CSV table of C-alpha atoms in Angstrom, one decimal:
chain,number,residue,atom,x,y,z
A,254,UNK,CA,148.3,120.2,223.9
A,255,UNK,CA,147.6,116.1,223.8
A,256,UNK,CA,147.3,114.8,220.8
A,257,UNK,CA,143.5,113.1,220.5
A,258,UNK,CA,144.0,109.7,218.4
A,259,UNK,CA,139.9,109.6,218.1
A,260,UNK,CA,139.8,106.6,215.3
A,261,UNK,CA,142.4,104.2,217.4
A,262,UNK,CA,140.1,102.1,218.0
A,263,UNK,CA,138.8,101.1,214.4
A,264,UNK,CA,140.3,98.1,213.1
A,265,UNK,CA,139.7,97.5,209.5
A,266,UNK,CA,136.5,95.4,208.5
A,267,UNK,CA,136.8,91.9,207.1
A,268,UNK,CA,136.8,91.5,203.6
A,269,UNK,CA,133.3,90.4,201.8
A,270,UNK,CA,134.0,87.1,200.4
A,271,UNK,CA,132.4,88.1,196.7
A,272,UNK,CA,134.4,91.2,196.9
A,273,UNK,CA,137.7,89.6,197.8
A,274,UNK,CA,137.7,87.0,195.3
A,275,UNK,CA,136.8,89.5,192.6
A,276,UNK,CA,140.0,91.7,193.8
A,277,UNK,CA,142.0,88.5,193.9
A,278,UNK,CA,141.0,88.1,190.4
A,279,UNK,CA,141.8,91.3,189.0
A,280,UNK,CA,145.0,91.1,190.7
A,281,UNK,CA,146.0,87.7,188.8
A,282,UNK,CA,147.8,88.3,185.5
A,283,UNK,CA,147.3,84.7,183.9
A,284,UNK,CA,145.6,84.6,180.5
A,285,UNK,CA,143.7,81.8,181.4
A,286,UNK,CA,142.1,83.0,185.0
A,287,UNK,CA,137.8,82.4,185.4
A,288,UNK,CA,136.2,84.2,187.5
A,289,UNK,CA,133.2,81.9,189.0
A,290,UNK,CA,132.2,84.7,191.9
A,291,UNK,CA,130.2,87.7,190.5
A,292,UNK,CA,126.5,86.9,190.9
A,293,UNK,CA,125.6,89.0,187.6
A,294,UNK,CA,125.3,87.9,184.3
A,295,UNK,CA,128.2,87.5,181.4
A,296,UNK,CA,127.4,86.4,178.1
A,297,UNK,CA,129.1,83.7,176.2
A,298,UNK,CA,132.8,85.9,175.8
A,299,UNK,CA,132.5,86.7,180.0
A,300,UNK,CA,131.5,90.8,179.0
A,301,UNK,CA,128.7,92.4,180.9
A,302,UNK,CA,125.6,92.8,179.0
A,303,UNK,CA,123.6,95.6,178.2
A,304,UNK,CA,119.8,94.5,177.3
A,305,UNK,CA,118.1,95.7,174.1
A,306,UNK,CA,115.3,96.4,176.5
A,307,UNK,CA,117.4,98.8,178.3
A,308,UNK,CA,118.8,100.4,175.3
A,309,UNK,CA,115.0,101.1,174.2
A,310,UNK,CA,113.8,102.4,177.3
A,311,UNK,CA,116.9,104.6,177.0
A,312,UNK,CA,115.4,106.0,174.3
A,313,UNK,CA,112.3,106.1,174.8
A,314,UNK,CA,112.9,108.2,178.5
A,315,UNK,CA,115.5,110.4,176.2
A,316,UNK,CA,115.2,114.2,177.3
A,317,UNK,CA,112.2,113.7,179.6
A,318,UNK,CA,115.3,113.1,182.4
A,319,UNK,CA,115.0,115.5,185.4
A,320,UNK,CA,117.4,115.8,188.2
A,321,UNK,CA,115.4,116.4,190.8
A,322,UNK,CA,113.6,113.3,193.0
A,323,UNK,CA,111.1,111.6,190.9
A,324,UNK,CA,107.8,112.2,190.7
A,325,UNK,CA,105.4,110.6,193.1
A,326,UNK,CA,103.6,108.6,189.5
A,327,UNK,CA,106.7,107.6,188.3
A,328,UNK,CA,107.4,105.9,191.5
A,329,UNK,CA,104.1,104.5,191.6
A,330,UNK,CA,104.1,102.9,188.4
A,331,UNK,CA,107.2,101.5,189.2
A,332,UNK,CA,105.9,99.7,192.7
A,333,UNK,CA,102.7,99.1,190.3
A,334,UNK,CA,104.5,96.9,187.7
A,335,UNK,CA,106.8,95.3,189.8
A,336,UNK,CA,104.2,93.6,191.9
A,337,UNK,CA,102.3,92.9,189.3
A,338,UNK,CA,105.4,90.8,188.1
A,339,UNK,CA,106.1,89.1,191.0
A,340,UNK,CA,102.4,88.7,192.4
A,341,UNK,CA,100.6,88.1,188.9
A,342,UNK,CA,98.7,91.2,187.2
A,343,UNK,CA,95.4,89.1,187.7
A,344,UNK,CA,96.0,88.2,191.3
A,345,UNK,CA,93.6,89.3,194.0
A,346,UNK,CA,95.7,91.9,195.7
A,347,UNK,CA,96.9,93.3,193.0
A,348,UNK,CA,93.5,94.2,191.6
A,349,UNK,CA,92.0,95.0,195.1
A,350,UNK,CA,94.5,97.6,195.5
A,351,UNK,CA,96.3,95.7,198.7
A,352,UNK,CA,99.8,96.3,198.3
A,353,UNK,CA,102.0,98.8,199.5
A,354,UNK,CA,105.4,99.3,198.5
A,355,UNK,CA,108.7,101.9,197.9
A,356,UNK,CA,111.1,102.0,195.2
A,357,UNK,CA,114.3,100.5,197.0
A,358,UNK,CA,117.7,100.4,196.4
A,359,UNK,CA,118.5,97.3,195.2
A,360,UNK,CA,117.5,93.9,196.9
A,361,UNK,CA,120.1,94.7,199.0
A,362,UNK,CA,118.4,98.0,200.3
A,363,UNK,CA,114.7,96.5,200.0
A,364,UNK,CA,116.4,93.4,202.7
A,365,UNK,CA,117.6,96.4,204.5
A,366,UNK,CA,114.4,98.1,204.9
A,367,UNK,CA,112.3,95.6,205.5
A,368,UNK,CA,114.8,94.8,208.6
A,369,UNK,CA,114.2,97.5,210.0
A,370,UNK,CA,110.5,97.3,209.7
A,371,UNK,CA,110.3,94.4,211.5
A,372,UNK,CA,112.3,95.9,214.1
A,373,UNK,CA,110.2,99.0,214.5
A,374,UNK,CA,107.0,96.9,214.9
A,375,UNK,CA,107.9,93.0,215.5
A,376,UNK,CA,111.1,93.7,218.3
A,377,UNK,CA,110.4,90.4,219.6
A,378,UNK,CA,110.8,88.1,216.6
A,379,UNK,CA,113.4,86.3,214.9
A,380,UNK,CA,114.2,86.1,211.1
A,381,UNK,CA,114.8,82.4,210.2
A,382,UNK,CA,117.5,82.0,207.3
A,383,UNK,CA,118.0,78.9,205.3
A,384,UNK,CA,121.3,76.9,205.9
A,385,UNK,CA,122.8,78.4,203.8
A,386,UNK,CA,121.8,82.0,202.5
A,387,UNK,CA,123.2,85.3,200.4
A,388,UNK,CA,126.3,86.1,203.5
A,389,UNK,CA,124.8,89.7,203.5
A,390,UNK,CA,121.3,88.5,204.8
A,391,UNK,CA,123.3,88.1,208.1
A,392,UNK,CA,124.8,91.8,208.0
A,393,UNK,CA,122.1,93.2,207.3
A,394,UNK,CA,119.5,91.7,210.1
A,395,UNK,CA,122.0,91.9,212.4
A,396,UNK,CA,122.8,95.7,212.0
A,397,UNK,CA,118.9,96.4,212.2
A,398,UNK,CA,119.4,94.3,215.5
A,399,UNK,CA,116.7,92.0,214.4
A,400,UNK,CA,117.4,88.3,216.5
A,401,UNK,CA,118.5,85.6,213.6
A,402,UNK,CA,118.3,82.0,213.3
A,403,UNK,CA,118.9,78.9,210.9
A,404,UNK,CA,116.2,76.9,209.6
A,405,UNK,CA,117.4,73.4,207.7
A,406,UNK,CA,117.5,73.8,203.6
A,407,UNK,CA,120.3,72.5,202.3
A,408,UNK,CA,121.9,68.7,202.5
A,409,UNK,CA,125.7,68.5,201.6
A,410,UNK,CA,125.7,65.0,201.3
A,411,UNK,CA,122.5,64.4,198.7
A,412,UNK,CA,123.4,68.1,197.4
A,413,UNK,CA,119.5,68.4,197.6
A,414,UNK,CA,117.1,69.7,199.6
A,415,UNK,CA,117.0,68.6,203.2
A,416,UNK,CA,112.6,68.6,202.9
A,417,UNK,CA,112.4,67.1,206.5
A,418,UNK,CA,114.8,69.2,208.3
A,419,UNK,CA,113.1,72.2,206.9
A,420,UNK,CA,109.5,71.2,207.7
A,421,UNK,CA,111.0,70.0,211.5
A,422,UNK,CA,112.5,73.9,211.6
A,423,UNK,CA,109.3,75.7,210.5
A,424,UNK,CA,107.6,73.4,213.1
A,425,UNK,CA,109.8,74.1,216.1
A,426,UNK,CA,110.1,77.7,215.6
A,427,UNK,CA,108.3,80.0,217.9
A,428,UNK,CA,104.6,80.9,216.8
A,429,UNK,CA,104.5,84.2,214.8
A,430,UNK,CA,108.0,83.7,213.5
A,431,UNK,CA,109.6,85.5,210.8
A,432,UNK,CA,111.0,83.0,207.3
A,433,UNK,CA,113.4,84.5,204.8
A,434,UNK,CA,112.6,82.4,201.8
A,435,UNK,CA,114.2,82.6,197.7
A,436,UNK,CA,111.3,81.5,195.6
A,437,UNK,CA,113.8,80.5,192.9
A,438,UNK,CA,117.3,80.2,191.8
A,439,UNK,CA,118.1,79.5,195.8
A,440,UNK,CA,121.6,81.5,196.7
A,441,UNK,CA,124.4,80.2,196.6
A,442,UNK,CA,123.3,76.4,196.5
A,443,UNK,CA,120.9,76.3,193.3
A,444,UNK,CA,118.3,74.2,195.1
A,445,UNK,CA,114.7,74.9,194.9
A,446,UNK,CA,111.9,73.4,196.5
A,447,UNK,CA,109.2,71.3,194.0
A,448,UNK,CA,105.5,72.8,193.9
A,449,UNK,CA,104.6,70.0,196.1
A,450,UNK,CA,107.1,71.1,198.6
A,451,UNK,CA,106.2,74.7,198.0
A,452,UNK,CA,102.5,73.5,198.8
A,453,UNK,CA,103.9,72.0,202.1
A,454,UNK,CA,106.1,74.5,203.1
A,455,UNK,CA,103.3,76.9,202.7
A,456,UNK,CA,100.8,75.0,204.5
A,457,UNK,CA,102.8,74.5,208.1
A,458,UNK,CA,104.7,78.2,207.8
A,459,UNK,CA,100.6,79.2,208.2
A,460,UNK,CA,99.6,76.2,210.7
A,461,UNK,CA,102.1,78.4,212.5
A,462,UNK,CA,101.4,82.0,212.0
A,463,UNK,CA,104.9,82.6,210.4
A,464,UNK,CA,105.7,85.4,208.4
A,465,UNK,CA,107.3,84.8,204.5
A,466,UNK,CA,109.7,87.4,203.6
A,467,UNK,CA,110.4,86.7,199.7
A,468,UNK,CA,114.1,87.7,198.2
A,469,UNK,CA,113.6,87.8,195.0
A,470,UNK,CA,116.8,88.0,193.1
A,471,UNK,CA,117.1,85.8,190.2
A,472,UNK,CA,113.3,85.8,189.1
A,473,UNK,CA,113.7,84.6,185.3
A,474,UNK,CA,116.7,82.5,185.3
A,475,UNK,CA,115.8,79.7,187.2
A,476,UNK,CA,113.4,78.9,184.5
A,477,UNK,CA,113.4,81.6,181.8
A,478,UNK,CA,109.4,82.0,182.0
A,479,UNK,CA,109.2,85.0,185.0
A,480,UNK,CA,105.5,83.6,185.9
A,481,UNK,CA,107.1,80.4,186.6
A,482,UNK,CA,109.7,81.6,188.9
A,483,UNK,CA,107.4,83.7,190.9
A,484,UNK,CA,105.0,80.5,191.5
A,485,UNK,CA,105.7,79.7,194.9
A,486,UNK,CA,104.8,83.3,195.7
A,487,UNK,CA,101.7,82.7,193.6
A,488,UNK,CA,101.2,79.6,196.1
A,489,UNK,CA,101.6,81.8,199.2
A,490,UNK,CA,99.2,84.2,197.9
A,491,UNK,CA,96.3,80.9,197.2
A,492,UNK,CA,96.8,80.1,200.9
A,493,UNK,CA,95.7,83.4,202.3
A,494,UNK,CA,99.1,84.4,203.6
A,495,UNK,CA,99.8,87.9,203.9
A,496,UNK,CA,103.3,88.0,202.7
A,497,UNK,CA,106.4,90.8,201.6
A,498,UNK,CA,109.0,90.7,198.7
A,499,UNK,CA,111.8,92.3,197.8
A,500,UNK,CA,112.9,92.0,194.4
A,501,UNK,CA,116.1,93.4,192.7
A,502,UNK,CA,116.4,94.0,188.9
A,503,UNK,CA,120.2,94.3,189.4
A,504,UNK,CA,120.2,90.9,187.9
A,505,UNK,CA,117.4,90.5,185.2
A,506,UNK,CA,117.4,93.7,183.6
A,507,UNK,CA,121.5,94.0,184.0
A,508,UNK,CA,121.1,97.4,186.0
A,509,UNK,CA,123.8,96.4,188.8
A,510,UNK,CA,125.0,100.0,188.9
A,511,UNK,CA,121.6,101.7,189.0
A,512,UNK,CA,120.3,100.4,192.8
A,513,UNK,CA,116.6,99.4,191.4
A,514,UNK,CA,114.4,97.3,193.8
A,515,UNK,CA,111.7,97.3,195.2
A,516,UNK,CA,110.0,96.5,198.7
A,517,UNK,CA,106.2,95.3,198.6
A,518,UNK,CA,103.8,93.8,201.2
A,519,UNK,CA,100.2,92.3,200.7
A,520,UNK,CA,97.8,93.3,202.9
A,521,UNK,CA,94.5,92.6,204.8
A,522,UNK,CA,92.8,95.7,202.6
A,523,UNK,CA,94.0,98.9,201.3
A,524,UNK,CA,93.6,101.0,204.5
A,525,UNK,CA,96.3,98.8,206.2
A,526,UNK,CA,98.4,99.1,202.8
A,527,UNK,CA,98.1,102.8,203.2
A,528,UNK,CA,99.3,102.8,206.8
A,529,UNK,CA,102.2,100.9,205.9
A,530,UNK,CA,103.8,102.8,202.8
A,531,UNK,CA,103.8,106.0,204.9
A,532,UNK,CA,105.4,103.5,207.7
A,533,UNK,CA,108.1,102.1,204.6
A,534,UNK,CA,108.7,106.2,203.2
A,535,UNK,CA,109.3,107.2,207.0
A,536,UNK,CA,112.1,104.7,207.3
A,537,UNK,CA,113.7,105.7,203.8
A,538,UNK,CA,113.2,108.9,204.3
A,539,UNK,CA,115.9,108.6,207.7
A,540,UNK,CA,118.2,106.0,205.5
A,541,UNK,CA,118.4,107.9,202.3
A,542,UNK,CA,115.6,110.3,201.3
A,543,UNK,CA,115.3,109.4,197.7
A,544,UNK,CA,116.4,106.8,195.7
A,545,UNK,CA,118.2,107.8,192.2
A,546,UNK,CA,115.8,108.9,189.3
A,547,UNK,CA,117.5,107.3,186.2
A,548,UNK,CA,117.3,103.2,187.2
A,549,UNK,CA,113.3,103.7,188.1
A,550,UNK,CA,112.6,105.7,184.7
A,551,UNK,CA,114.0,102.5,182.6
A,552,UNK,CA,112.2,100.0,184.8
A,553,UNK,CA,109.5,101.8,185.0
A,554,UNK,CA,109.0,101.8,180.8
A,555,UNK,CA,110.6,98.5,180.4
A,556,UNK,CA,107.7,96.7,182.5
A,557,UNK,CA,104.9,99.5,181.2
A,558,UNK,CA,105.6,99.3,177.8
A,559,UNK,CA,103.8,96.1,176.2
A,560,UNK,CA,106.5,95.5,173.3
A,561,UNK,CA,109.8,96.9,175.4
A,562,UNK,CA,108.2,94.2,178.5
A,563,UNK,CA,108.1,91.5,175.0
A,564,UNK,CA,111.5,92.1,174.4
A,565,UNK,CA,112.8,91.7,178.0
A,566,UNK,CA,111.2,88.0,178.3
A,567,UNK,CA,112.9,86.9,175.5
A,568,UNK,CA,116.5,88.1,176.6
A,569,UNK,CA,115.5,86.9,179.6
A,570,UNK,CA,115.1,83.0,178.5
A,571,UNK,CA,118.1,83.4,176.3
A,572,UNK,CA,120.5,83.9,179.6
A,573,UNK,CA,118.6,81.6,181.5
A,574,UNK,CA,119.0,78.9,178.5
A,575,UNK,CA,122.7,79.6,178.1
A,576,UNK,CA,123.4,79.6,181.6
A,577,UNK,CA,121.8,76.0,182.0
A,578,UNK,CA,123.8,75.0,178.6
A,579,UNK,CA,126.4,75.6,180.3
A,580,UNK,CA,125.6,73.6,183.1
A,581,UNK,CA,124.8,70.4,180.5
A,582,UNK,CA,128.4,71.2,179.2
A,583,UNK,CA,130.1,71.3,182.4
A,584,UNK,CA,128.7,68.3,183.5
A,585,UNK,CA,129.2,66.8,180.1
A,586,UNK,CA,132.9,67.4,180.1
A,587,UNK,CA,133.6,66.0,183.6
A,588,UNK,CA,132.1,63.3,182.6
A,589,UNK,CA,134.0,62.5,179.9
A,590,UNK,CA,137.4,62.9,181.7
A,591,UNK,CA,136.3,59.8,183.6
A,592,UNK,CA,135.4,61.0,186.4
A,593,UNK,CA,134.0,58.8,189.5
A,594,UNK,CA,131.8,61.5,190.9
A,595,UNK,CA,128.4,62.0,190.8
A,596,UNK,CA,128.3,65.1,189.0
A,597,UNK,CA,123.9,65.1,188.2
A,598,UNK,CA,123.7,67.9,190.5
A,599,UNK,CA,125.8,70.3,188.4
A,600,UNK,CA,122.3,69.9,186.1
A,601,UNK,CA,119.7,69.3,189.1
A,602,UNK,CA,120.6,72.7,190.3
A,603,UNK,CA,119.1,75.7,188.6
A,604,UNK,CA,119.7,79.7,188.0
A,605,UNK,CA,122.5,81.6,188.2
A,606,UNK,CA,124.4,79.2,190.9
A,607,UNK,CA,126.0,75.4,191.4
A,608,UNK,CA,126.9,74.7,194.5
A,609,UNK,CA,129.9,72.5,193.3
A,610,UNK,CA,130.5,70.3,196.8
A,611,UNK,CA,134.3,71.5,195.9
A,612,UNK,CA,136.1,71.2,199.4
A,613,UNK,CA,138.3,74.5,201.0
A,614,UNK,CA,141.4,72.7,199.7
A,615,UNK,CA,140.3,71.9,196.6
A,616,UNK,CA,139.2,75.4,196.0
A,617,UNK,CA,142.6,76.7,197.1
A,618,UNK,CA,144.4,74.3,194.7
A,619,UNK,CA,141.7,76.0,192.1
A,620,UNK,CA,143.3,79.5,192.4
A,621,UNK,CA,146.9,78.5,192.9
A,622,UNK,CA,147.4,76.2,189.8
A,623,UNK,CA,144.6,76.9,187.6
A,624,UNK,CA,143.9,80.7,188.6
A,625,UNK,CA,140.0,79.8,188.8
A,626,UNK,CA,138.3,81.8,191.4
A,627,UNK,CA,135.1,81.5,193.4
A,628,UNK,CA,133.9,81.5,196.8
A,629,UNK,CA,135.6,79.3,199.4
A,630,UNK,CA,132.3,78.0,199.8
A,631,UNK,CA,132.7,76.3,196.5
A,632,UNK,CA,129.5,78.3,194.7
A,633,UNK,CA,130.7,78.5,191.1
A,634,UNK,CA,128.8,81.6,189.1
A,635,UNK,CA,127.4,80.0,186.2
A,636,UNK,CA,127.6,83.1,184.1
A,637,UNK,CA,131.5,82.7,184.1
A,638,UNK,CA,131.2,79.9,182.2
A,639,UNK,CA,131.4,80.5,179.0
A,640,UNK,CA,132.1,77.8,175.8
A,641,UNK,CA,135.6,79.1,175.5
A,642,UNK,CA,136.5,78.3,178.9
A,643,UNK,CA,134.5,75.4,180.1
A,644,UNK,CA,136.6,72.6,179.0
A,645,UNK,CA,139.6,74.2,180.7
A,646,UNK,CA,137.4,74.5,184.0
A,647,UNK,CA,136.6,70.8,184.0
A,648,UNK,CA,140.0,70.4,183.5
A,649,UNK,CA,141.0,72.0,186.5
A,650,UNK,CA,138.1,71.0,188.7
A,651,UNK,CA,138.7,67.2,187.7
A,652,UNK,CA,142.3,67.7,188.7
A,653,UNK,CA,141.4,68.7,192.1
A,654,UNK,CA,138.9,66.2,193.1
A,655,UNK,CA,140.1,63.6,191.3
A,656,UNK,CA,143.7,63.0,193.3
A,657,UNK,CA,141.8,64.0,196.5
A,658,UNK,CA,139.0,61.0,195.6
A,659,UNK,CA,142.3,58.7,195.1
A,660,UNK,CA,143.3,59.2,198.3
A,661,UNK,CA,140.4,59.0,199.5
A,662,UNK,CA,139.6,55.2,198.1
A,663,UNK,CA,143.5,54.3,199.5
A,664,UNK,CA,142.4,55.8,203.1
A,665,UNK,CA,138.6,54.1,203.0
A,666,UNK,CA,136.9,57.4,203.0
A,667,UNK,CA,134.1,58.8,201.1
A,668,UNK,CA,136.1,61.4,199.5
A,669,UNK,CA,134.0,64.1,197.9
């Protein structure tokens, strides 16, 4: 009997860049390694961080646990509160009853969902991503076999916005388009659009008929005020678009291991909202059935209880406030090593990301002589940083682009 080798044919799957420089990490036994690529919060001695606000919602939710799927209320509240957060609790949808929307797995599964929603019913369209986007945004339109594209955000040589390119995009794409949009603390580059921009962006993505699809990751630490970080949304909402989010409380509430998100839309009225929730369980239902019970119990109390919700804001501002000390510091210290770079954008940038400008080589010169690890696209995780090890990072970061901006002078080029 022949031997069937069935599997031959699978080759192992590249490694995910977050993921490989976190094993890389590990793997390092230096006492004085960083690691600058986990996009979830560490406090000032680099430890995870359980919220008080999770600790009391613990308790409160204590011995009212079941272990079968949660209830259909329970879920509801959930979808409730969240849009209420990222939409505003006074808005016009909200209190007309016009959104629909699932408990999701994460952002991650809320992206992954909504994919495939737009392939169901728009197989025609294209997702537009800003230049550059969260790497997984690719996978996952791509294995929903939804068409992707580019649209102009960021500019390497201003480390700023590139406003012009990304008006010319949403002009030139075809009518009825879909945009894939962070309303704050941009990923990986830190870059957000002004509420003038906001207003602009807004008003051709609807001259057009495009469609904004919201990934709402960081909401809170951009700022530290949550209203303020969901105000382009709020925008959006002023200028009649119809409009979907997904938001992840992986990051703000520190519940990375639990898989909380959630998927919303705004709708024309609630009829339509209606159709499509039983359209959004449908597609669940054939990915995962139900989504684990514990993570939507905490959030669920944490954003319905008035003092626990209190409590949450203010551990909120305080990572968002050391996160952007740390950014003065960083800057600070490069600075006073002398450096001849322009380092104002280490400070321009906001939430949990600086897009450093640090070349491949540099970044490779990071890891071999300073064991300082990030992704080779040079975004440094602010929450790495902590006061204990941010001298020794401008150390090593001044190092690297300060020979290279020697040679760079002796060879007439512009170096970094």
């Amino acid at each position: 009997m022949s031997i069937v080798r069935r599997f031959e044919h699978v080759s192992p799957a590249p490694k995910d860049p977050i993921t490989g420089v976190t094993e890389a990490f590990l793997a390092d036994p230096s006492p004085n390694k960083i690691n600058l690529g986990v996009g979830a919060y560490r406090d000032d001695e680099g430890r995870p961080v359980v919220l008080q606000c999770v600790r009391d919602a613990e308790a409160k939710i204590a011995g009212s646990e079941f272990l079968e799927s949660v209830s259909a209320a329970v879920n509801s509240k959930m979808v409730e509160e969240s849009c209420k957060l990222i939409y505003g609790k006074d808005s016009d949808a909200v209190m007309e009853g016009r959104f629909a929307g699932i408990q999701a797995l994460s952002g991650t599964g809320a992206c992954r969902l909504f994919a495939e929603f737009q392939r169901r019913f728009y197989p025609n369209s294209h997702m537009y991503f800003p230049a550059p986007t969260w790497s997984n945004h690719h996978n996952i339109w791509r294995d929903a076999q939804v068409s992707a594209r580019n649209f102009c955000y960021y500019d390497p040589q201003s480390k700023d916005l590139n406003f012009e390119g990304l008006i010319n995009d949403i002009k030139n794409a075809p009518e009825g388009s879909f945009f894939l949009l962070h309303p704050c603390a941009h990923n990986p580059t830190g870059v957000d659009p002004t509420e003038e921009e906001w207003r602009e962006i807004s008003y051709y993505l609807k001259v057009k008929n495009h469609f904004p699809f919201f990934d709402v990751a960081y909401q809170g630490f951009a700022s530290g005020v949550m209203d303020k970080d969901a105000r382009a949304i709020h925008i959006f909402l002023q200028d009649g678009h119809l409009v979907a989010c997904a938001q992840s409380f992986a990051k703000n509430m520190g519940l990375y291991g639990h898989r909380v998100g959630c998927l919303s839309f705004i709708c024309d009225d609630s009829k339509q909202a209606v159709a499509i929730k039983s359209q959004l369980q449908q597609i669940a239902r054939a990915m995962y059935g139900s989504p684990p019970v514990h993570g939507v119990l905490l959030v669920s109390t944490i954003l319905g209880d008035q003092a626990i919700k209190a409590l949450w804001t203010e551990e909120i501002k305080i990572m968002a406030d050391r996160i952007q000390g740390m950014r003065a510091t960083l800057r600070e210290s490069l600075e006073k090593l002398g450096s001849p770079l322009n380092w104002e954008h280490i400070t321009s940038q906001v939430g949990m990301f600086c897009y450093s400008g640090l070349k491949a080589e540099q970044i490779d010169r990071l890891v071999r002589e300073f064991h300082v690890y990030m992704t080779s696209d040079g975004r440094i995780s602010m929450a790495g940083v902590t006061t204990g090890n941010v001298n020794y990072l401008a150390n090593a970061i001044h190092e690297v682009t300060n020979s290279g901006y020697e040679e760079s002078q002796i060879l007439g080029e512009s170096g970094f």
